[in-house]
PDB file of C-alpha atoms in Angstrom:
ATOM      1  CA  UNK A1371     -49.432  11.607 -13.285  1.00 62.00           C
ATOM      2  CA  UNK A1372     -51.110  15.003 -13.725  1.00 88.00           C
ATOM      3  CA  UNK A1373     -51.000  17.377 -10.709  1.00 97.00           C
ATOM      4  CA  UNK A1374     -53.187  19.569 -12.939  1.00 96.00           C
ATOM      5  CA  UNK A1375     -55.234  22.543 -10.426  1.00 95.00           C
ATOM      6  CA  UNK A1376     -53.840  21.401  -6.827  1.00 98.00           C
ATOM      7  CA  UNK A1377     -52.541  23.103  -3.971  1.00 98.00           C
ATOM      8  CA  UNK A1378     -48.949  21.851  -2.532  1.00 98.00           C
ATOM      9  CA  UNK A1379     -46.698  23.325   0.656  1.00 98.00           C
ATOM     10  CA  UNK A1380     -43.196  22.059   0.049  1.00 98.00           C
ATOM     11  CA  UNK A1381     -40.993  22.577   3.339  1.00 98.00           C
ATOM     12  CA  UNK A1382     -37.157  22.413   2.539  1.00 97.00           C
ATOM     13  CA  UNK A1383     -37.803  24.008  -0.713  1.00 98.00           C
ATOM     14  CA  UNK A1384     -34.670  26.003  -1.175  1.00 97.00           C
ATOM     15  CA  UNK A1385     -32.330  22.713  -1.654  1.00 94.00           C
ATOM     16  CA  UNK A1386     -31.910  19.296  -2.580  1.00 93.00           C
ATOM     17  CA  UNK A1387     -34.775  16.949  -2.646  1.00 93.00           C
ATOM     18  CA  UNK A1388     -37.127  19.392  -1.949  1.00 97.00           C
ATOM     19  CA  UNK A1389     -35.758  22.231  -4.860  1.00 97.00           C
ATOM     20  CA  UNK A1390     -36.301  18.829  -6.908  1.00 96.00           C
ATOM     21  CA  UNK A1391     -39.815  18.681  -5.662  1.00 98.00           C
ATOM     22  CA  UNK A1392     -41.380  22.042  -6.168  1.00 98.00           C
ATOM     23  CA  UNK A1393     -39.382  21.866  -9.750  1.00 98.00           C
ATOM     24  CA  UNK A1394     -41.269  18.427 -10.478  1.00 98.00           C
ATOM     25  CA  UNK A1395     -44.779  19.553  -9.064  1.00 98.00           C
ATOM     26  CA  UNK A1396     -45.287  22.712 -11.033  1.00 98.00           C
ATOM     27  CA  UNK A1397     -43.975  20.438 -14.332  1.00 97.00           C
ATOM     28  CA  UNK A1398     -46.640  18.733 -13.734  1.00 97.00           C
ATOM     29  CA  UNK A1399     -49.357  21.864 -12.665  1.00 97.00           C
ATOM     30  CA  UNK A1400     -49.474  22.299  -8.970  1.00 98.00           C
ATOM     31  CA  UNK A1401     -49.358  25.851  -7.623  1.00 98.00           C
ATOM     32  CA  UNK A1402     -46.758  25.398  -5.063  1.00 98.00           C
ATOM     33  CA  UNK A1403     -46.116  26.991  -1.685  1.00 98.00           C
ATOM     34  CA  UNK A1404     -42.328  26.837  -1.296  1.00 98.00           C
ATOM     35  CA  UNK A1405     -41.087  26.760   2.649  1.00 98.00           C
ATOM     36  CA  UNK A1406     -37.404  27.449   3.551  1.00 98.00           C
ATOM     37  CA  UNK A1407     -35.505  28.615   6.311  1.00 97.00           C
ATOM     38  CA  UNK A1408     -33.272  30.697   3.527  1.00 97.00           C
ATOM     39  CA  UNK A1409     -34.923  33.146   1.766  1.00 97.00           C
ATOM     40  CA  UNK A1410     -31.893  33.820  -0.460  1.00 97.00           C
ATOM     41  CA  UNK A1411     -32.397  30.200  -1.291  1.00 97.00           C
ATOM     42  CA  UNK A1412     -35.716  30.464  -2.341  1.00 98.00           C
ATOM     43  CA  UNK A1413     -35.244  34.024  -4.273  1.00 97.00           C
ATOM     44  CA  UNK A1414     -32.357  32.403  -6.226  1.00 97.00           C
ATOM     45  CA  UNK A1415     -34.029  29.016  -7.074  1.00 97.00           C
ATOM     46  CA  UNK A1416     -37.554  29.689  -7.644  1.00 97.00           C
ATOM     47  CA  UNK A1417     -37.809  33.466  -7.599  1.00 93.00           C
ATOM     48  CA  UNK A1418     -38.946  33.611 -11.229  1.00 94.00           C
ATOM     49  CA  UNK A1419     -41.516  30.999 -10.971  1.00 96.00           C
ATOM     50  CA  UNK A1420     -44.866  32.011 -11.609  1.00 95.00           C
ATOM     51  CA  UNK A1421     -46.542  29.028  -9.888  1.00 97.00           C
ATOM     52  CA  UNK A1422     -44.608  29.175  -6.369  1.00 98.00           C
ATOM     53  CA  UNK A1423     -45.342  31.255  -3.524  1.00 98.00           C
ATOM     54  CA  UNK A1424     -41.900  31.377  -1.388  1.00 98.00           C
ATOM     55  CA  UNK A1425     -41.995  31.730   2.646  1.00 98.00           C
ATOM     56  CA  UNK A1426     -38.920  31.656   4.678  1.00 98.00           C
ATOM     57  CA  UNK A1427     -39.213  30.434   8.141  1.00 98.00           C
ATOM     58  CA  UNK A1428     -38.048  28.308  10.639  1.00 98.00           C
ATOM     59  CA  UNK A1429     -39.750  24.885  10.380  1.00 97.00           C
ATOM     60  CA  UNK A1430     -39.137  24.663  14.136  1.00 98.00           C
ATOM     61  CA  UNK A1431     -41.351  27.881  15.173  1.00 98.00           C
ATOM     62  CA  UNK A1432     -45.256  26.802  15.257  1.00 98.00           C
ATOM     63  CA  UNK A1433     -46.380  29.951  15.435  1.00 98.00           C
ATOM     64  CA  UNK A1434     -44.295  30.801  11.825  1.00 98.00           C
ATOM     65  CA  UNK A1435     -45.755  27.405  10.614  1.00 98.00           C
ATOM     66  CA  UNK A1436     -50.052  28.271  11.560  1.00 98.00           C
ATOM     67  CA  UNK A1437     -49.493  32.241   9.814  1.00 98.00           C
ATOM     68  CA  UNK A1438     -47.727  30.531   6.270  1.00 98.00           C
ATOM     69  CA  UNK A1439     -51.237  27.672   6.880  1.00 98.00           C
ATOM     70  CA  UNK A1440     -53.598  30.415   7.657  1.00 98.00           C
ATOM     71  CA  UNK A1441     -51.966  32.329   4.664  1.00 98.00           C
ATOM     72  CA  UNK A1442     -53.244  29.179   2.173  1.00 98.00           C
ATOM     73  CA  UNK A1443     -56.515  28.788   3.739  1.00 98.00           C
ATOM     74  CA  UNK A1444     -57.332  32.427   2.757  1.00 98.00           C
ATOM     75  CA  UNK A1445     -55.775  32.464  -0.777  1.00 98.00           C
ATOM     76  CA  UNK A1446     -57.097  28.745  -1.453  1.00 98.00           C
ATOM     77  CA  UNK A1447     -59.021  27.749   1.469  1.00 98.00           C
ATOM     78  CA  UNK A1448     -58.177  24.355   1.033  1.00 98.00           C
ATOM     79  CA  UNK A1449     -54.554  22.191   0.562  1.00 98.00           C
ATOM     80  CA  UNK A1450     -54.129  18.575  -1.755  1.00 98.00           C
ATOM     81  CA  UNK A1451     -50.228  17.525  -1.011  1.00 98.00           C
ATOM     82  CA  UNK A1452     -48.297  18.344   1.875  1.00 98.00           C
ATOM     83  CA  UNK A1453     -44.371  17.608   1.221  1.00 98.00           C
ATOM     84  CA  UNK A1454     -42.260  18.020   4.552  1.00 98.00           C
ATOM     85  CA  UNK A1455     -38.704  17.662   3.085  1.00 97.00           C
ATOM     86  CA  UNK A1456     -37.072  20.005   5.516  1.00 97.00           C
ATOM     87  CA  UNK A1457     -34.414  18.268   7.778  1.00 95.00           C
ATOM     88  CA  UNK A1458     -31.071  18.236   9.249  1.00 94.00           C
ATOM     89  CA  UNK A1459     -28.358  15.306   9.981  1.00 91.00           C
ATOM     90  CA  UNK A1460     -26.718  17.540  11.896  1.00 93.00           C
ATOM     91  CA  UNK A1461     -27.527  20.743  14.404  1.00 93.00           C
ATOM     92  CA  UNK A1462     -24.844  23.320  13.443  1.00 94.00           C
ATOM     93  CA  UNK A1463     -21.734  24.060  11.778  1.00 93.00           C
ATOM     94  CA  UNK A1464     -19.956  23.068  14.545  1.00 94.00           C
ATOM     95  CA  UNK A1465     -21.156  19.730  15.286  1.00 93.00           C
ATOM     96  CA  UNK A1466     -21.441  19.001  11.299  1.00 88.00           C
ATOM     97  CA  UNK A1467     -17.342  19.427  11.673  1.00 90.00           C
ATOM     98  CA  UNK A1468     -17.066  17.128  14.733  1.00 90.00           C
ATOM     99  CA  UNK A1469     -18.880  14.316  12.908  1.00 86.00           C
ATOM    100  CA  UNK A1470     -16.886  14.632   9.473  1.00 82.00           C
ATOM    101  CA  UNK A1471     -13.887  14.511  11.739  1.00 86.00           C
ATOM    102  CA  UNK A1472     -15.071  11.368  12.897  1.00 86.00           C
ATOM    103  CA  UNK A1473     -15.836   9.434   9.670  1.00 77.00           C
ATOM    104  CA  UNK A1474     -12.361  11.033   8.174  1.00 77.00           C
ATOM    105  CA  UNK A1475     -10.622   8.723  11.198  1.00 85.00           C
ATOM    106  CA  UNK A1476     -13.315   5.963  10.614  1.00 75.00           C
ATOM    107  CA  UNK A1477     -12.014   6.187   6.858  1.00 76.00           C
ATOM    108  CA  UNK A1478      -8.583   6.001   7.832  1.00 79.00           C
ATOM    109  CA  UNK A1479      -8.561   2.949  10.168  1.00 79.00           C
ATOM    110  CA  UNK A1480     -10.837   1.281   7.296  1.00 70.00           C
ATOM    111  CA  UNK A1481      -8.055   1.430   4.979  1.00 75.00           C
ATOM    112  CA  UNK A1482      -5.192   0.217   6.852  1.00 84.00           C
ATOM    113  CA  UNK A1483      -7.227  -2.585   8.174  1.00 87.00           C
ATOM    114  CA  UNK A1484      -8.133  -1.334  11.244  1.00 87.00           C
ATOM    115  CA  UNK A1485     -11.101  -1.524  13.600  1.00 87.00           C
ATOM    116  CA  UNK A1486     -12.635   1.718  14.874  1.00 81.00           C
ATOM    117  CA  UNK A1487     -15.508   2.305  17.072  1.00 86.00           C
ATOM    118  CA  UNK A1488     -16.942   5.780  17.239  1.00 87.00           C
ATOM    119  CA  UNK A1489     -18.244   7.440  19.889  1.00 89.00           C
ATOM    120  CA  UNK A1490     -21.113   9.649  19.917  1.00 92.00           C
ATOM    121  CA  UNK A1491     -22.966   9.479  23.464  1.00 93.00           C
ATOM    122  CA  UNK A1492     -21.099  11.505  26.057  1.00 94.00           C
ATOM    123  CA  UNK A1493     -20.163  14.578  23.035  1.00 94.00           C
ATOM    124  CA  UNK A1494     -23.549  15.406  21.628  1.00 97.00           C
ATOM    125  CA  UNK A1495     -24.618  18.459  24.120  1.00 96.00           C
ATOM    126  CA  UNK A1496     -28.605  19.201  25.334  1.00 98.00           C
ATOM    127  CA  UNK A1497     -28.727  21.765  22.813  1.00 98.00           C
ATOM    128  CA  UNK A1498     -27.576  20.077  20.064  1.00 97.00           C
ATOM    129  CA  UNK A1499     -30.345  16.738  20.468  1.00 98.00           C
ATOM    130  CA  UNK A1500     -32.897  19.484  20.909  1.00 98.00           C
ATOM    131  CA  UNK A1501     -32.331  21.125  17.649  1.00 98.00           C
ATOM    132  CA  UNK A1502     -32.463  18.417  16.094  1.00 97.00           C
ATOM    133  CA  UNK A1503     -35.442  16.837  17.109  1.00 98.00           C
ATOM    134  CA  UNK A1504     -37.014  20.010  17.119  1.00 98.00           C
ATOM    135  CA  UNK A1505     -36.367  20.269  13.265  1.00 98.00           C
ATOM    136  CA  UNK A1506     -36.802  16.864  12.240  1.00 98.00           C
ATOM    137  CA  UNK A1507     -39.661  15.509  14.657  1.00 98.00           C
ATOM    138  CA  UNK A1508     -41.571  18.580  15.829  1.00 98.00           C
ATOM    139  CA  UNK A1509     -41.674  20.497  12.380  1.00 98.00           C
ATOM    140  CA  UNK A1510     -43.060  17.530  10.590  1.00 98.00           C
ATOM    141  CA  UNK A1511     -45.379  17.557  13.536  1.00 98.00           C
ATOM    142  CA  UNK A1512     -46.252  21.307  13.124  1.00 98.00           C
ATOM    143  CA  UNK A1513     -47.183  21.312   9.445  1.00 98.00           C
ATOM    144  CA  UNK A1514     -48.959  18.147   9.752  1.00 98.00           C
ATOM    145  CA  UNK A1515     -51.641  19.417  12.265  1.00 98.00           C
ATOM    146  CA  UNK A1516     -51.323  23.154  10.364  1.00 98.00           C
ATOM    147  CA  UNK A1517     -52.050  21.020   6.962  1.00 98.00           C
ATOM    148  CA  UNK A1518     -54.919  18.402   8.523  1.00 98.00           C
ATOM    149  CA  UNK A1519     -57.965  20.886   8.037  1.00 98.00           C
ATOM    150  CA  UNK A1520     -57.105  22.328   4.797  1.00 98.00           C
ATOM    151  CA  UNK A1521     -56.857  19.018   3.411  1.00 98.00           C
ATOM    152  CA  UNK A1522     -60.004  17.877   4.824  1.00 98.00           C
ATOM    153  CA  UNK A1523     -61.546  21.195   3.504  1.00 98.00           C
ATOM    154  CA  UNK A1524     -59.872  19.463  -0.263  1.00 98.00           C
ATOM    155  CA  UNK A1525     -61.861  16.541   0.504  1.00 98.00           C
ATOM    156  CA  UNK A1526     -58.404  14.263   0.603  1.00 98.00           C
ATOM    157  CA  UNK A1527     -55.069  14.415  -0.363  1.00 98.00           C
ATOM    158  CA  UNK A1528     -51.403  13.641   0.505  1.00 98.00           C
ATOM    159  CA  UNK A1529     -48.722  13.388   3.079  1.00 98.00           C
ATOM    160  CA  UNK A1530     -45.563  12.618   2.538  1.00 98.00           C
ATOM    161  CA  UNK A1531     -42.668  12.823   5.289  1.00 98.00           C
ATOM    162  CA  UNK A1532     -39.129  12.344   4.591  1.00 96.00           C
ATOM    163  CA  UNK A1533     -37.561  10.049   7.006  1.00 96.00           C
ATOM    164  CA  UNK A1534     -34.349   7.817   6.605  1.00 92.00           C
ATOM    165  CA  UNK A1535     -32.919   4.538   6.145  1.00 88.00           C
ATOM    166  CA  UNK A1536     -31.226   5.697   9.493  1.00 85.00           C
ATOM    167  CA  UNK A1537     -34.375   5.718  11.026  1.00 88.00           C
ATOM    168  CA  UNK A1538     -35.136   1.671   9.619  1.00 87.00           C
ATOM    169  CA  UNK A1539     -31.101   0.197  10.541  1.00 85.00           C
ATOM    170  CA  UNK A1540     -28.066   0.261  12.614  1.00 78.00           C
ATOM    171  CA  UNK A1541     -25.564   2.947  11.442  1.00 80.00           C
ATOM    172  CA  UNK A1542     -22.649   4.242  13.588  1.00 83.00           C
ATOM    173  CA  UNK A1543     -23.648   8.520  13.630  1.00 89.00           C
ATOM    174  CA  UNK A1544     -25.354  10.805  16.542  1.00 94.00           C
ATOM    175  CA  UNK A1545     -27.921   9.351  18.104  1.00 95.00           C
ATOM    176  CA  UNK A1546     -30.101  12.422  17.244  1.00 96.00           C
ATOM    177  CA  UNK A1547     -30.101  11.653  13.573  1.00 94.00           C
ATOM    178  CA  UNK A1548     -31.647   7.908  13.182  1.00 95.00           C
ATOM    179  CA  UNK A1549     -33.804   8.749  16.431  1.00 97.00           C
ATOM    180  CA  UNK A1550     -35.690  11.529  14.723  1.00 97.00           C
ATOM    181  CA  UNK A1551     -36.317   9.623  11.654  1.00 96.00           C
ATOM    182  CA  UNK A1552     -37.692   6.825  13.609  1.00 96.00           C
ATOM    183  CA  UNK A1553     -40.064   8.870  14.988  1.00 97.00           C
ATOM    184  CA  UNK A1554     -41.164  10.242  11.968  1.00 98.00           C
ATOM    185  CA  UNK A1555     -41.925   6.921  10.750  1.00 97.00           C
ATOM    186  CA  UNK A1556     -43.705   6.247  14.160  1.00 98.00           C
ATOM    187  CA  UNK A1557     -45.787   9.523  13.523  1.00 98.00           C
ATOM    188  CA  UNK A1558     -46.354   8.558  10.044  1.00 98.00           C
ATOM    189  CA  UNK A1559     -48.015   5.560  10.539  1.00 98.00           C
ATOM    190  CA  UNK A1560     -49.904   7.046  13.494  1.00 98.00           C
ATOM    191  CA  UNK A1561     -51.487   9.750  11.296  1.00 98.00           C
ATOM    192  CA  UNK A1562     -51.572   7.355   8.465  1.00 98.00           C
ATOM    193  CA  UNK A1563     -54.170   5.514  10.590  1.00 98.00           C
ATOM    194  CA  UNK A1564     -56.179   8.982  11.776  1.00 98.00           C
ATOM    195  CA  UNK A1565     -56.321  10.766   8.546  1.00 98.00           C
ATOM    196  CA  UNK A1566     -57.736   7.980   6.468  1.00 98.00           C
ATOM    197  CA  UNK A1567     -61.564   8.054   6.873  1.00 98.00           C
ATOM    198  CA  UNK A1568     -60.901  11.744   5.218  1.00 98.00           C
ATOM    199  CA  UNK A1569     -59.358  10.302   2.280  1.00 98.00           C
ATOM    200  CA  UNK A1570     -56.195  11.707   2.968  1.00 98.00           C
ATOM    201  CA  UNK A1571     -53.194   9.250   2.509  1.00 98.00           C
ATOM    202  CA  UNK A1572     -50.011   9.605   4.596  1.00 98.00           C
ATOM    203  CA  UNK A1573     -46.652   8.126   3.589  1.00 98.00           C
ATOM    204  CA  UNK A1574     -42.821   8.709   4.034  1.00 97.00           C
ATOM    205  CA  UNK A1575     -40.052   8.030   2.324  1.00 96.00           C
ATOM    206  CA  UNK A1576     -36.353   6.633   3.810  1.00 91.00           C
ATOM    207  CA  UNK A1577     -33.316   6.855   1.269  1.00 86.00           C
ATOM    208  CA  UNK A1578     -30.311   5.867   1.929  1.00 76.00           C
ATOM    209  CA  UNK A1579     -27.211   7.838  -0.466  1.00 66.00           C
ATOM    210  CA  UNK A1580     -28.780  10.974  -2.207  1.00 69.00           C
ATOM    211  CA  UNK A1581     -26.547  13.641  -4.463  1.00 60.00           C
ATOM    212  CA  UNK A1582     -27.330  16.683  -2.608  1.00 62.00           C
ATOM    213  CA  UNK A1583     -24.384  18.869  -1.099  1.00 62.00           C
ATOM    214  CA  UNK A1584     -25.918  17.495   3.118  1.00 58.00           C
ATOM    215  CA  UNK A1585     -24.112  13.757   1.960  1.00 54.00           C
ATOM    216  CA  UNK A1586     -21.416  15.445  -0.024  1.00 55.00           C
ATOM    217  CA  UNK A1587     -19.588  17.669   2.334  1.00 60.00           C
ATOM    218  CA  UNK A1588     -18.124  14.940   3.787  1.00 59.00           C
ATOM    219  CA  UNK A1589     -16.211  13.947   1.272  1.00 61.00           C
ATOM    220  CA  UNK A1590     -15.655  11.465  -1.575  1.00 63.00           C
ATOM    221  CA  UNK A1591     -14.174   8.915   0.734  1.00 58.00           C
ATOM    222  CA  UNK A1592     -17.741   9.055   3.111  1.00 58.00           C
ATOM    223  CA  UNK A1593     -19.323   9.040  -0.124  1.00 61.00           C
ATOM    224  CA  UNK A1594     -17.890   5.795  -0.861  1.00 60.00           C
ATOM    225  CA  UNK A1595     -18.454   3.997   2.271  1.00 61.00           C
ATOM    226  CA  UNK A1596     -22.238   4.780   2.513  1.00 62.00           C
ATOM    227  CA  UNK A1597     -22.203   3.085  -1.317  1.00 60.00           C
ATOM    228  CA  UNK A1598     -20.339   0.053   0.050  1.00 60.00           C
ATOM    229  CA  UNK A1599     -23.663  -0.805   1.605  1.00 63.00           C
ATOM    230  CA  UNK A1600     -25.900  -0.628  -1.347  1.00 64.00           C
ATOM    231  CA  UNK A1601     -26.472  -3.041  -3.659  1.00 66.00           C
ATOM    232  CA  UNK A1602     -26.648  -0.437  -6.375  1.00 65.00           C
ATOM    233  CA  UNK A1603     -23.437   1.651  -6.048  1.00 62.00           C
ATOM    234  CA  UNK A1604     -24.402   4.868  -7.135  1.00 66.00           C
ATOM    235  CA  UNK A1605     -26.160   8.180  -5.769  1.00 74.00           C
ATOM    236  CA  UNK A1606     -30.108   9.141  -6.516  1.00 73.00           C
ATOM    237  CA  UNK A1607     -30.298  11.990  -7.988  1.00 86.00           C
ATOM    238  CA  UNK A1608     -33.000  14.220  -6.186  1.00 87.00           C
ATOM    239  CA  UNK A1609     -34.636  14.788  -9.015  1.00 92.00           C
ATOM    240  CA  UNK A1610     -35.422  10.739  -8.863  1.00 92.00           C
ATOM    241  CA  UNK A1611     -36.684  10.845  -5.826  1.00 90.00           C
ATOM    242  CA  UNK A1612     -39.099  13.526  -6.873  1.00 94.00           C
ATOM    243  CA  UNK A1613     -40.885  11.420  -9.173  1.00 95.00           C
ATOM    244  CA  UNK A1614     -41.869   9.171  -6.364  1.00 95.00           C
ATOM    245  CA  UNK A1615     -43.374  12.125  -4.910  1.00 97.00           C
ATOM    246  CA  UNK A1616     -45.356  13.150  -7.681  1.00 97.00           C
ATOM    247  CA  UNK A1617     -46.532   9.896  -8.007  1.00 97.00           C
ATOM    248  CA  UNK A1618     -47.318   9.704  -3.994  1.00 97.00           C
ATOM    249  CA  UNK A1619     -49.501  13.540  -4.459  1.00 98.00           C
ATOM    250  CA  UNK A1620     -51.507  11.755  -7.474  1.00 97.00           C
ATOM    251  CA  UNK A1621     -54.052  10.009  -7.991  1.00 95.00           C
ATOM    252  CA  UNK A1622     -52.038   7.066  -9.333  1.00 95.00           C
ATOM    253  CA  UNK A1623     -50.741   6.610  -5.400  1.00 96.00           C
ATOM    254  CA  UNK A1624     -54.158   6.769  -3.979  1.00 96.00           C
ATOM    255  CA  UNK A1625     -54.102   3.048  -2.645  1.00 96.00           C
ATOM    256  CA  UNK A1626     -51.220   4.131  -0.650  1.00 97.00           C
ATOM    257  CA  UNK A1627     -50.968   4.909   3.093  1.00 98.00           C
ATOM    258  CA  UNK A1628     -49.213   4.444   5.937  1.00 98.00           C
ATOM    259  CA  UNK A1629     -45.805   2.783   3.656  1.00 96.00           C
ATOM    260  CA  UNK A1630     -42.540   3.819   4.629  1.00 95.00           C
ATOM    261  CA  UNK A1631     -40.718   3.626   1.084  1.00 93.00           C
ATOM    262  CA  UNK A1632     -37.393   3.570   1.275  1.00 83.00           C
ATOM    263  CA  UNK A1633     -35.185   4.608  -2.291  1.00 81.00           C
ATOM    264  CA  UNK A1634     -31.784   3.250  -0.937  1.00 61.00           C
ATOM    265  CA  UNK A1635     -30.920   0.984  -3.748  1.00 56.00           C
ATOM    266  CA  UNK A1636     -31.391  -1.778  -1.740  1.00 57.00           C
ATOM    267  CA  UNK A1637     -29.164  -0.551   1.791  1.00 57.00           C
ATOM    268  CA  UNK A1638     -32.834  -1.771   3.087  1.00 51.00           C
ATOM    269  CA  UNK A1639     -34.477  -4.777   2.312  1.00 52.00           C
ATOM    270  CA  UNK A1640     -37.725  -5.256   3.874  1.00 53.00           C
ATOM    271  CA  UNK A1641     -38.553  -8.653   4.133  1.00 42.00           C
TER     272      UNK A1641
END
């Protein structure tokens, strides 16, 4: 599944599945533009990679996105793959601590065999909902819009967006996250139809439990609760997900478009 000679953009490239994808792509011969909000993460993880150009930006800033893709146009005149791995499940540290507190309370009730109904709606400020949407939905749209002309110039290519199993099934959590990921699913299918005549394939991944800092920050009990919903009782490693992205970006994935692939250990079973 060679990517030799291909030009790729990976967002959220400084950690987790984005970082694993960058490493898998350069292993397969691609030249990668690695985008992330943290220049420190990019420098630490990818600073020594000759086939990688790092660009620090906020994915929710359309001007910064347009400038990054204008640079790619100047340097290469085309693009072969866009991987939209950037995303958040909470908008800030305060919201993360609030969610962790609720999750821990829920775990305590479960251990005692007591019912617990978490309440999120009335405690979500406008700005928290807006920020998650700006990153997960607007950011995905901004990169797709900027990438499309370069993918057309290449004669075709691949886009893979990151959704989530939370956008496919009902899970108790703040509504901004599943809403944003369901929006990514809808966007993926719409753009797949629009870009198919240009030989541009557009798919999405909807993962469940992946072994990243974003998931494990809430503690082992939370992880175990998630695993209880999966037939396969383990977290996936980011490198496993990266191999799926290599497949979708390569010629081996040439007949996949408009698909939502769910590496969820069976937590989501489409039928």
